[in-house]
PDB file of C-alpha atoms in Angstrom:
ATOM      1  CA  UNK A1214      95.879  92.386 122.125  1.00 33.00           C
ATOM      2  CA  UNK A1215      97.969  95.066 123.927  1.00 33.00           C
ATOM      3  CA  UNK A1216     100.909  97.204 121.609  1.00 34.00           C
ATOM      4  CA  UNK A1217     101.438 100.591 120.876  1.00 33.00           C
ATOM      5  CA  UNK A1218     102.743 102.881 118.678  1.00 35.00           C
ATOM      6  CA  UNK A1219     102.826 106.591 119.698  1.00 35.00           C
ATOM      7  CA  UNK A1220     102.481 109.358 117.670  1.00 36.00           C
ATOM      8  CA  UNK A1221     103.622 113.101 118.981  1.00 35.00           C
ATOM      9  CA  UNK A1222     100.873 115.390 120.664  1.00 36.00           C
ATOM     10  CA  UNK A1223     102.743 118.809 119.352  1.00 39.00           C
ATOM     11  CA  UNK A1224     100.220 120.971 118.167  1.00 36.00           C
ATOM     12  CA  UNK A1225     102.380 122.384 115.256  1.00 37.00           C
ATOM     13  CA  UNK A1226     103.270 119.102 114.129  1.00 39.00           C
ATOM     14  CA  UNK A1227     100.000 117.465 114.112  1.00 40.00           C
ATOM     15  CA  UNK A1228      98.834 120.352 111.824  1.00 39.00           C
ATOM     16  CA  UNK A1229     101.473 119.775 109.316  1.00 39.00           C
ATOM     17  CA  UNK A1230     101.717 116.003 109.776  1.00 43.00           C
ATOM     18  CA  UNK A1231     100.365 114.605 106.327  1.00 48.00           C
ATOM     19  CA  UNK A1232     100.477 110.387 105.720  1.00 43.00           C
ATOM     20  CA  UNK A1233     101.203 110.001 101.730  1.00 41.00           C
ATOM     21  CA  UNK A1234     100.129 107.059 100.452  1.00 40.00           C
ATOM     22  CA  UNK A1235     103.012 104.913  99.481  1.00 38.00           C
ATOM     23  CA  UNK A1236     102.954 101.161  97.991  1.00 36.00           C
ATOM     24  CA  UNK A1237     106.148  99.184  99.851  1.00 36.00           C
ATOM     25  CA  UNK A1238     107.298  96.203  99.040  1.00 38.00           C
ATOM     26  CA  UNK A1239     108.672  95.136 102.536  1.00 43.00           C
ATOM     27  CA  UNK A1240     109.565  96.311 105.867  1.00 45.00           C
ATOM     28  CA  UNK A1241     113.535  95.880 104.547  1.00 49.00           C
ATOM     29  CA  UNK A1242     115.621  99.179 105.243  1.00 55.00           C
ATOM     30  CA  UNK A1243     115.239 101.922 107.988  1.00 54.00           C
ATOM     31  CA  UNK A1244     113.595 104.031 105.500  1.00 55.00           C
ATOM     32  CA  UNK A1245     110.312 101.733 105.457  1.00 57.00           C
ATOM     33  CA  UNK A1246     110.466 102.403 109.245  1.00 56.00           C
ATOM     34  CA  UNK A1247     110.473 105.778 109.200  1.00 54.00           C
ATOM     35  CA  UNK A1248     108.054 105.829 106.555  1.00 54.00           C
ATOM     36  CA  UNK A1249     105.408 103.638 108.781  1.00 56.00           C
ATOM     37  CA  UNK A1250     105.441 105.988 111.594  1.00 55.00           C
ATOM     38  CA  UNK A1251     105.876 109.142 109.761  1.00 51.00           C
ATOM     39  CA  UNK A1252     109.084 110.819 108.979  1.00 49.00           C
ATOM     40  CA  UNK A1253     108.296 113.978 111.478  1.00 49.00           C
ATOM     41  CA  UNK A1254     108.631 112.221 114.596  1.00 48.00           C
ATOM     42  CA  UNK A1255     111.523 109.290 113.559  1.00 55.00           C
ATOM     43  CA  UNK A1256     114.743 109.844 111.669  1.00 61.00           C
ATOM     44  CA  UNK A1257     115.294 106.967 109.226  1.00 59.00           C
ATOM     45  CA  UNK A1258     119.193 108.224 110.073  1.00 66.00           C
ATOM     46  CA  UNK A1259     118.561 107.808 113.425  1.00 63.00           C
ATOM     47  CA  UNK A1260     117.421 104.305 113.861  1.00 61.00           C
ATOM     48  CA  UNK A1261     119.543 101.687 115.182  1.00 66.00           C
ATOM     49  CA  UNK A1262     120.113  98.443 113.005  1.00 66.00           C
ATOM     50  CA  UNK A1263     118.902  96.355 115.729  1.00 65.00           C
ATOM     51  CA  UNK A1264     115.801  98.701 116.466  1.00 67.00           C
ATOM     52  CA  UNK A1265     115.040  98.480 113.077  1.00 67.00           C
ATOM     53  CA  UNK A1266     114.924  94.653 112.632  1.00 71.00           C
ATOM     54  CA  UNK A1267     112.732  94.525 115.999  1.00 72.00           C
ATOM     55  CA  UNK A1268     110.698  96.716 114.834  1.00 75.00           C
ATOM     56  CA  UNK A1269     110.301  94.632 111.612  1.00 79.00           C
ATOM     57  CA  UNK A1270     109.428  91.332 113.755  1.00 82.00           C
ATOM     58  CA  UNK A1271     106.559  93.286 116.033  1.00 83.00           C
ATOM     59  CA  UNK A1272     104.587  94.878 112.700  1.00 86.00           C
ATOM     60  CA  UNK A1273     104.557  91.891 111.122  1.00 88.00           C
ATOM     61  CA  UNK A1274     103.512  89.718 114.253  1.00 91.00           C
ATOM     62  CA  UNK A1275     101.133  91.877 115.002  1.00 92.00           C
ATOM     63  CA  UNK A1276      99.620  91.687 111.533  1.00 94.00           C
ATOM     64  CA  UNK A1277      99.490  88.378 111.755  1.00 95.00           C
ATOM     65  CA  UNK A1278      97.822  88.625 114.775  1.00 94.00           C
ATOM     66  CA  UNK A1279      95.364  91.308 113.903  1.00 96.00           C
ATOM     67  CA  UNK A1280      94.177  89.447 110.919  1.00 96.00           C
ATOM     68  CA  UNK A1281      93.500  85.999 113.208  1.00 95.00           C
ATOM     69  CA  UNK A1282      91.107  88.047 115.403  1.00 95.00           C
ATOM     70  CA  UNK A1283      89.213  90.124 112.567  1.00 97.00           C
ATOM     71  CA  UNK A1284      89.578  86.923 109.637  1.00 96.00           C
ATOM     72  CA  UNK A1285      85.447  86.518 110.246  1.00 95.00           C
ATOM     73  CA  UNK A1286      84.761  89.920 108.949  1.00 96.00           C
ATOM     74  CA  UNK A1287      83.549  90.740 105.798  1.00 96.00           C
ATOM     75  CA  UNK A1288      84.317  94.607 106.001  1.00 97.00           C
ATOM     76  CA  UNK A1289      87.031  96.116 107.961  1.00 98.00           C
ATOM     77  CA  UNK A1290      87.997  99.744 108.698  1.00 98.00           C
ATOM     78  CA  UNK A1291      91.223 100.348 110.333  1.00 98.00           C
ATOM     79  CA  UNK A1292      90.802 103.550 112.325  1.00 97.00           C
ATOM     80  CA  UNK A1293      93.906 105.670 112.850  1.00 94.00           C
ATOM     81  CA  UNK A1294      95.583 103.769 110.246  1.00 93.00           C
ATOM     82  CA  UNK A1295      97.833 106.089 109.333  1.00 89.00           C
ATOM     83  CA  UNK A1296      99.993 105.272 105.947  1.00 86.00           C
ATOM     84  CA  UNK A1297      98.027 102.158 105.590  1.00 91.00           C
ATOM     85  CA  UNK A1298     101.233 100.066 105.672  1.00 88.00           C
ATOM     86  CA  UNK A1299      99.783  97.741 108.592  1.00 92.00           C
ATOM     87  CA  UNK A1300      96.882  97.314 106.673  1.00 95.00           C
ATOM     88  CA  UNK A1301      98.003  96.214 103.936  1.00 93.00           C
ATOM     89  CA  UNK A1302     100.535  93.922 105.922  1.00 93.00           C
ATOM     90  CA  UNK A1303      97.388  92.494 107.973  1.00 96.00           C
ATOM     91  CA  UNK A1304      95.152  91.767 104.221  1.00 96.00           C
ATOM     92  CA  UNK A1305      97.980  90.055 102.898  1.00 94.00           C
ATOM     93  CA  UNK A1306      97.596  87.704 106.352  1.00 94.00           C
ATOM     94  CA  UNK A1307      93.691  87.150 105.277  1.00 95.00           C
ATOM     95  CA  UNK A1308      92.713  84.587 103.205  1.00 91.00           C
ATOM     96  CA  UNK A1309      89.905  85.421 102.017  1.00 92.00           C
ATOM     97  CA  UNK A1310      90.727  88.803 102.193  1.00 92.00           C
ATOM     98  CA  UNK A1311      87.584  90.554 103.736  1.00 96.00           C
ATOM     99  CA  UNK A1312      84.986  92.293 100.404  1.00 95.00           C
ATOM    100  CA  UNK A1313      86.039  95.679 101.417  1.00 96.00           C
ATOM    101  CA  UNK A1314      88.400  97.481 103.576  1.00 97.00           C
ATOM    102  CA  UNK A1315      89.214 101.335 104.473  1.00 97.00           C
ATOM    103  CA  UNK A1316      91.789 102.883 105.867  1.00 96.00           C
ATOM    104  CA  UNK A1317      90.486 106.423 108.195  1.00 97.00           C
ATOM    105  CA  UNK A1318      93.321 109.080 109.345  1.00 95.00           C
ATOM    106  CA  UNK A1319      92.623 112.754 109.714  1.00 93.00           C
ATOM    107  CA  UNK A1320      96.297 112.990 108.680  1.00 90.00           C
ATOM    108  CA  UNK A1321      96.195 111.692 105.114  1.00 88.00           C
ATOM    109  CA  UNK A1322      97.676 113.806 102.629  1.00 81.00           C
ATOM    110  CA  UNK A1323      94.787 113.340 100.210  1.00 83.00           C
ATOM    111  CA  UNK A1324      90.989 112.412 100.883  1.00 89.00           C
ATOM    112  CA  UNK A1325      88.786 109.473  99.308  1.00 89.00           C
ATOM    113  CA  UNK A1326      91.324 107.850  97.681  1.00 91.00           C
ATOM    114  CA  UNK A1327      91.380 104.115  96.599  1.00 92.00           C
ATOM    115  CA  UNK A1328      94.995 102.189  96.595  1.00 90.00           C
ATOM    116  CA  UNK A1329      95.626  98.409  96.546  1.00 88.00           C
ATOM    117  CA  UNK A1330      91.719  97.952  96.869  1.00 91.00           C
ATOM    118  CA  UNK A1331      91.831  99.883 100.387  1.00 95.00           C
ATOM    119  CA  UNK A1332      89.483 103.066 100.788  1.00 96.00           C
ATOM    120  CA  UNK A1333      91.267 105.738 101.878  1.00 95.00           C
ATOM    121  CA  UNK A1334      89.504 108.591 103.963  1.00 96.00           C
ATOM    122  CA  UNK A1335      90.825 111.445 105.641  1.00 95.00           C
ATOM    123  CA  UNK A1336      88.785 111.748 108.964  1.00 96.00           C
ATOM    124  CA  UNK A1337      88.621 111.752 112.294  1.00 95.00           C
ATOM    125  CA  UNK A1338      87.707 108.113 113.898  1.00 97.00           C
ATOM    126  CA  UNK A1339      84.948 109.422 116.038  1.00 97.00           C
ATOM    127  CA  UNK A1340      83.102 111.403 113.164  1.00 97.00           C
ATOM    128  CA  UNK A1341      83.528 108.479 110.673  1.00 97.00           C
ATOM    129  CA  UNK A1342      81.870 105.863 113.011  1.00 98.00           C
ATOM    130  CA  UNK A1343      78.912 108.826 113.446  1.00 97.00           C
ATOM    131  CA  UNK A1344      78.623 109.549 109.445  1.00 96.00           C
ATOM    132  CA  UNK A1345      79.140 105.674 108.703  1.00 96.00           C
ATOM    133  CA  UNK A1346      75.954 104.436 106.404  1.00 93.00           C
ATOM    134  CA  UNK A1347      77.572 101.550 104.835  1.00 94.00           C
ATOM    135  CA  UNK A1348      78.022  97.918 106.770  1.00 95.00           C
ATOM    136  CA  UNK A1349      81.259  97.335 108.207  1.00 97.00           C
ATOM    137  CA  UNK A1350      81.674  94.574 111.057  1.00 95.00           C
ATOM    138  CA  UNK A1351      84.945  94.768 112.161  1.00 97.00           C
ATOM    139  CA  UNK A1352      87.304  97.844 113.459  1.00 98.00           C
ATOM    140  CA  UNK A1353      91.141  97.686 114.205  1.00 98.00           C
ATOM    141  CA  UNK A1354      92.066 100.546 116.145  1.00 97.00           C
ATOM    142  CA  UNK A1355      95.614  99.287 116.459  1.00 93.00           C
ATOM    143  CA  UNK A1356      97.884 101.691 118.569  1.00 88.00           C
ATOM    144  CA  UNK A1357      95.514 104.991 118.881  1.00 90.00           C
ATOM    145  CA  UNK A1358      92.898 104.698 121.509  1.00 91.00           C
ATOM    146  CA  UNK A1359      95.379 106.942 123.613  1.00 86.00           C
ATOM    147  CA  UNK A1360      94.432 109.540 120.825  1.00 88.00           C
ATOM    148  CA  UNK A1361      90.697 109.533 121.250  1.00 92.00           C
ATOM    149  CA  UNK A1362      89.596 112.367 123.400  1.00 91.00           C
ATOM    150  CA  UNK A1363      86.026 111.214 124.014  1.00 95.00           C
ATOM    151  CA  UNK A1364      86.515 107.824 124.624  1.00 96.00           C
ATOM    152  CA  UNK A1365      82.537 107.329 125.779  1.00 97.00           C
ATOM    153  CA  UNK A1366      81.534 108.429 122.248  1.00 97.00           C
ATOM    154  CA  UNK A1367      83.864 106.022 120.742  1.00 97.00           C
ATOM    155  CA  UNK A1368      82.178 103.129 122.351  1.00 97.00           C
ATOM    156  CA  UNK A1369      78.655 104.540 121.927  1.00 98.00           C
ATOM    157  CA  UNK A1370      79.286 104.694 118.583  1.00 97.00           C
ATOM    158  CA  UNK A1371      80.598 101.549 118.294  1.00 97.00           C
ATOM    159  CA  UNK A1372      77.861  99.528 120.235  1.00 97.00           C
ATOM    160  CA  UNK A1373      75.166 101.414 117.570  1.00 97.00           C
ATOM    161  CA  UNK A1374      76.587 100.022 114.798  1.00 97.00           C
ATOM    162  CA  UNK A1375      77.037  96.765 116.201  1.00 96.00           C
ATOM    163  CA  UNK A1376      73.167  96.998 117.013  1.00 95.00           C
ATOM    164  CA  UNK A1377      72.300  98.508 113.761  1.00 94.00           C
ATOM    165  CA  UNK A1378      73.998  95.916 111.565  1.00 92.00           C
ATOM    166  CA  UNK A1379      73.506  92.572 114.019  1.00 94.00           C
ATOM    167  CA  UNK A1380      76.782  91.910 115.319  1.00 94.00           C
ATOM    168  CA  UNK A1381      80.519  93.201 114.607  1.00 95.00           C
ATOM    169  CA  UNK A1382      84.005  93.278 115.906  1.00 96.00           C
ATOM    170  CA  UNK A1383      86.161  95.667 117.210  1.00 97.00           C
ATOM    171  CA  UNK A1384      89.839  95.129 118.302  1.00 97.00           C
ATOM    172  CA  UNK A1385      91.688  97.398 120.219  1.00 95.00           C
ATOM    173  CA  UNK A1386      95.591  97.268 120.307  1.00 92.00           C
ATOM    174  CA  UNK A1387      97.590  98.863 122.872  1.00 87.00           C
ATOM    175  CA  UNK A1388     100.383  98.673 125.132  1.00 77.00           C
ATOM    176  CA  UNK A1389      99.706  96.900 128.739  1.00 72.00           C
ATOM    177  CA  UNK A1390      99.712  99.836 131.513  1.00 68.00           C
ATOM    178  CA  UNK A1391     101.556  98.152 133.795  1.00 65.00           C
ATOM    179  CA  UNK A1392     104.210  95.996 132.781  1.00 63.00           C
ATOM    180  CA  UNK A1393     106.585  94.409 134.742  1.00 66.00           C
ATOM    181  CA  UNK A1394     109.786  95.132 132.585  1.00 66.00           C
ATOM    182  CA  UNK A1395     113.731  96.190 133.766  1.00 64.00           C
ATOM    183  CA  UNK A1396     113.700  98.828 132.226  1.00 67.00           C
ATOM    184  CA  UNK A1397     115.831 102.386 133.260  1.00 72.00           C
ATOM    185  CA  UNK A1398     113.372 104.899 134.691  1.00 78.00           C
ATOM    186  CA  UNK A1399     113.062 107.362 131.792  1.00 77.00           C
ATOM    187  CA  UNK A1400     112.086 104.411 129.169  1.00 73.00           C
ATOM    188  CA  UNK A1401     109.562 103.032 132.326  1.00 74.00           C
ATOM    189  CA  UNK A1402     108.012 107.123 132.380  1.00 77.00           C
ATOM    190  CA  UNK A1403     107.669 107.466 128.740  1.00 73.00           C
ATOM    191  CA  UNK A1404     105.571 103.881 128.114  1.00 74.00           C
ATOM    192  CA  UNK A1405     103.372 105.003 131.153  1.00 74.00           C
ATOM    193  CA  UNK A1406     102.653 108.477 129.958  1.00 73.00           C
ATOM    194  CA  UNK A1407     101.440 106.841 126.888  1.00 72.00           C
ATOM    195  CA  UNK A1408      99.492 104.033 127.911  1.00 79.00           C
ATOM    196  CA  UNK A1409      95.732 103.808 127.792  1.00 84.00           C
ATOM    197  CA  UNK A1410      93.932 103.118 130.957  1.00 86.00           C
ATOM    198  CA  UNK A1411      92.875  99.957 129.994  1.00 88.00           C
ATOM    199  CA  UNK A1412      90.104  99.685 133.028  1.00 91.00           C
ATOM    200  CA  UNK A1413      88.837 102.569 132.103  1.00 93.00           C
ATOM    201  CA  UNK A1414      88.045 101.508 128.527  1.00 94.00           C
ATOM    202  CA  UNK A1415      86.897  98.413 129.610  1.00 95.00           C
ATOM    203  CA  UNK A1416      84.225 100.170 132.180  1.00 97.00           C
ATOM    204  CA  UNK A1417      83.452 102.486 128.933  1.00 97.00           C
ATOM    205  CA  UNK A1418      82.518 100.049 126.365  1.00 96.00           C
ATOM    206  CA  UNK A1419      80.650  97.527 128.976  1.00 96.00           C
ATOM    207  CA  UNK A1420      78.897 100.575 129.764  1.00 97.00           C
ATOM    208  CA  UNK A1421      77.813 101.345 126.011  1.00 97.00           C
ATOM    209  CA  UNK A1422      76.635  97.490 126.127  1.00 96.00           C
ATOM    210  CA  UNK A1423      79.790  96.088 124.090  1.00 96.00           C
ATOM    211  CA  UNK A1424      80.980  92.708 125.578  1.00 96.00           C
ATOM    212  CA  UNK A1425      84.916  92.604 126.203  1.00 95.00           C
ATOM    213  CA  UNK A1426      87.467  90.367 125.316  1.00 94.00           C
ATOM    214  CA  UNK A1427      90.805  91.028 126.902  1.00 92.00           C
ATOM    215  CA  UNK A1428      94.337  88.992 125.558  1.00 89.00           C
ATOM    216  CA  UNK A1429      97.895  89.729 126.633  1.00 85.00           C
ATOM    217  CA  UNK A1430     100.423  88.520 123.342  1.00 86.00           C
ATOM    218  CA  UNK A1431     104.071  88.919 124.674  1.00 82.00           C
ATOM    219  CA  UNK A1432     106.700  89.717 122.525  1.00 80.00           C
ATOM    220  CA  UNK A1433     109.924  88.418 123.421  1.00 77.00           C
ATOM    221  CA  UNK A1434     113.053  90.344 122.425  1.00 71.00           C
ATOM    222  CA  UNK A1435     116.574  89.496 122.589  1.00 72.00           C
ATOM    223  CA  UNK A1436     119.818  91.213 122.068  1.00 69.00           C
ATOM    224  CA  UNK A1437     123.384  92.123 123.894  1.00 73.00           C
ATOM    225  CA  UNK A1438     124.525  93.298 128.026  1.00 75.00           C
ATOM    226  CA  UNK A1439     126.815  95.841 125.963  1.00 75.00           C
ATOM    227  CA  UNK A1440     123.177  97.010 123.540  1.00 68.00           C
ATOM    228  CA  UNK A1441     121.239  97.159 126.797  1.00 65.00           C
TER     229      UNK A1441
END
């Protein structure tokens, strides 16, 4: 499955950045918005009615769609999960919902916490998969393998535990790297800047002995000449 979401590489504000956890009842207003992706890099003010009803449509497609591919799993850690808003969105999608689930962001306000029967734990992804001694068989890492500086770890990781515990699942959702959009050249620079090299990941977790699934999920949007 190939989305993103991006998240700001400032320095400064990735040392302030802090997720609080926050129970929602619905993606309804821009506030929820700005709330998912964190109110330091998007202005709930800001956000443009039709933005925010897109917006709306993707997250909860894609939770649909994340809980389809990870619905075999009994124990699921979304890694870079942020406010935990998608998760929850994506267990609401699983029936039966999997026996235990954590949420892992180095940006969480608070560590260790447990909310709506998620986990959360404020960590890097990398150093939780290497400190992991508990069985979990399926990973999301929805939107952040951009983020990941040692990608090769990652995977390594990854494949070990898949080893260790006889089998697992990991999806990866990103962005495609080279789609063939109209779009003006600015918007066209900024979704390649923040694309992953999806050949390259694939060579990296083939290498670490994962097998690899690719799927391309469109996501059709629609609105006015004048909007464009």
């Amino acid at each position: 499955v190939f989305i993103r979401r991006g998240q700001s590489q400032n320095k400064s504000t990735e040392q302030t950045r802090q997720y609080h956890l926050e129970i929602m009842g619905g993606f309804h207003e821009k506030q929820t918005l700005s709330t998912y992706y964190g109110s330091d890099y998007l202005d709930a003010d800001k956000i443009d009615d039709n933005i925010c009803q897109l917006q709306k449509q993707y997250i909860h497609k894609m939770a649909d769609l994340c809980a389809n591919h990870l619905q075999s799993c009994t124990s699921i850690a979304d890694l870079g999960g942020g406010t935990g808003y998608f998760t929850r969105l994506m267990l609401q999608q699983m029936q039966p919902p999997p026996e235990r689930c954590a949420c892992v962001d180095p940006y969480l306000a608070q560590d260790d916490e447990v909310e709506g029967g998620i986990h959360f734990l404020k960590i890097d992804a990398v150093e939780y998969l290497e400190k992991l001694d508990t069985k979990v068989d399926g990973f999301l890492l929805k939107e952040m393998l951009h983020h990941i500086p040692n990608q090769p770890r990652l995977f390594q990781n990854l494949a070990r535990l898949f080893k260790q515990n006889g089998g697992g699942r990991a999806l990866i959702v990103t962005r495609p790297d080279n789609p063939h959009l109209v779009w003006f050249p600015r918007i066209a620079q900024v979704f390649k800047d923040s694309c992953v090299d999806i050949e390259s990941a694939r060579h990296l977790a083939e290498k670490a002995g994962l097998n690899w699934t690719q799927t391309l999920h469109d996501f059709p949007l629609e609105f006015t000449v004048d909007e464009w």
